[in-house]
Amino acid sequence: MDDVSESAASSHSAGKEPIRAAVIGAGMAGILSAIKLNERGIDVVVFEKGDRVGGTWRENTYPGLACDVAAHWYTYSFARNPEWDSLMAPGPKIREYFEGVARDRGVLPRIRFGQEVVRLDYEGPGWRLATATGHEDRFDVVIVATGVLHHPNVPHFDGVETFNGAVFHSARWDHSVALDGKRIGVVGTGSTAAQLVTALVPRASRFSLFQRTPQWVMHRPNPAYTEAEKAAFRADPATLDSLVQELRTRTVEGYATAVIDQDSPQLAAIEHLCQENLEKVRNPELRRKLTPDYRAACKRLVMSDGFYEAIQQPNAELVTSRIDRIEPEGVRTADGALHELDVLVLSTGFQVDRFIRPTKVIGRGGRDLDDAWADGPEAYISVSVPDFPNLFLVNGPGSPFGNFSAIETSEFQAGYVMQLIDGLIRGDYREVSVTHEALRRFEDERQEAGRNTVWVTGCDSWYLDKKGVPTSWTFSYDRFVQEMAAPRMQDFETQ
Ligand code: NA7
């Protein structure tokens, strides 16, 4: 038992009420938060509106689903997995991994499945929580682990209700719909669409990709690990650790540096690789249509080892004319052409500015989170919002979203949050939240740094808010690691 769990236990044994924590969401960040709270001897309840753990890996089940971050890096540091079969893991294996960790670390009995949190009211020092089923409870601390890629962005196309075939969003896959030998259309050219194209072109009789904006695509092969390599990982955790370190360093030094510095040699190297990959497209007209007019990595970089091959197949067409409407037989584009389809997949991304919302969150002094975030969601170094004490975000606004391990960044955030919670356990304070001044100072600096990122070099993407300001971490990855090391208590108000 460490110092903190001793003190949690001793406050309990001394007759004081033990700290109770609610975690909202049982995806990657919720499982992590529950484990960390558990380690401190805190009574934790996880509220999950679904019926299984896994978050985005539960909700996305589309053909070709995989994580484009290296599997060994995309694991919890305390639950490395020597069994990954290849450099990048398929979605179902990742979901199984989370289910295994939740089971093995005692998280499952703490989860209330089918309980959607609809309201949080601050009743100092603590939160009253209400779920859609009418359940109410009180917690000293709330950790918001509701994910980012969660609420599908479903564009409206006129006539969609008249379509004779099946139409659904990529994150709401209808597995009752047959795919083999069918005429399949996909709208969108993001990371999801690239995986769908690669997986579905070989199965479709005819495949249409409806592209609004071309994407830069980096070639990323997915080599399998040999049995000998897996045996070495099993036998010696140090071997696995050094692999993780290598994978991490490669991405942090390459990609993370590239995206925050438009003039960096790292960005130039990425551009060169993407340009070289594009040369795989032999037909000059098709290559022209697939060539973006903005810089590589401006949108989230698509990693693929099969997209260009698939889109060049004789049964595949790239449609660049705007979608005008949907008709019973298929998609009518602005050039007048009708693209006849049996299945239409909307691979159109997510509403990434929601975070905990639509849950109603009323903070100190009746402050509504919707009002606090009226101009866009903000959180001090991604974890705390003024006037919302003892409420902490994992993967909150300003987190380093990108082509690196969201598990690692969540672990840093959870470690930071636990230090703030340790103060509650020790009795240093009963409530803690960032000051308005500290948030403003941080946000001004974060937004200023955003001007030098590649995200603002002339493209639109889910990395930008409505005003074109980056929503992600705009500093170096090293700075994120440093900031997360320990809270600067002068930036917080406590009582
Ligand atoms: P993304 O990366 O947000 O991509 C969405 C795609 O859908 C993108 O190509 C959009 O085109 C396209 N889109 C969105 N709305 C429309 C409409 N109305 N008409 C035509 N095309 C449209 O989502 P993904 O699911 O691929 O990836 C999300 C993240 O998941 C990914 O970055 C990884 O982190 C995992 P646009 O480029 O805006 O013209």
Coordinates of C-alpha atoms in Angstrom, one line a residue, residues 36 107 111 154 160 196 206 217 235 252 259 283 297 309 336 339 385 390 435 446 452 475-476:
K36 CA -5.9 4.6 -10.8
V107 CA -12.9 -2.6 -13.1
I111 CA -19.2 -0.3 -13.9
V154 CA -24.1 12.8 -40.0
V160 CA -31.7 10.3 -48.3
L196 CA -12.9 1.2 -45.7
R206 CA -18.6 -1.7 -57.9
V217 CA -1.6 9.4 -47.5
A235 CA 10.2 -13.7 -21.6
V252 CA 7.4 12.0 -31.1
V259 CA 2.9 19.3 -36.8
N283 CA -3.2 7.3 -64.2
A297 CA -0.3 16.6 -42.1
E309 CA -3.8 0.2 -54.7
G336 CA -25.7 15.1 -63.3
H339 CA -24.0 6.5 -59.1
V385 CA -12.3 24.1 -16.1
N390 CA -13.3 18.4 -8.5
T435 CA -8.4 29.8 -11.8
R446 CA -1.8 27.7 -26.6
N452 CA 2.9 28.0 -36.2
F475 CA 3.2 22.9 -27.9
S476 CA 5.9 20.2 -28.0

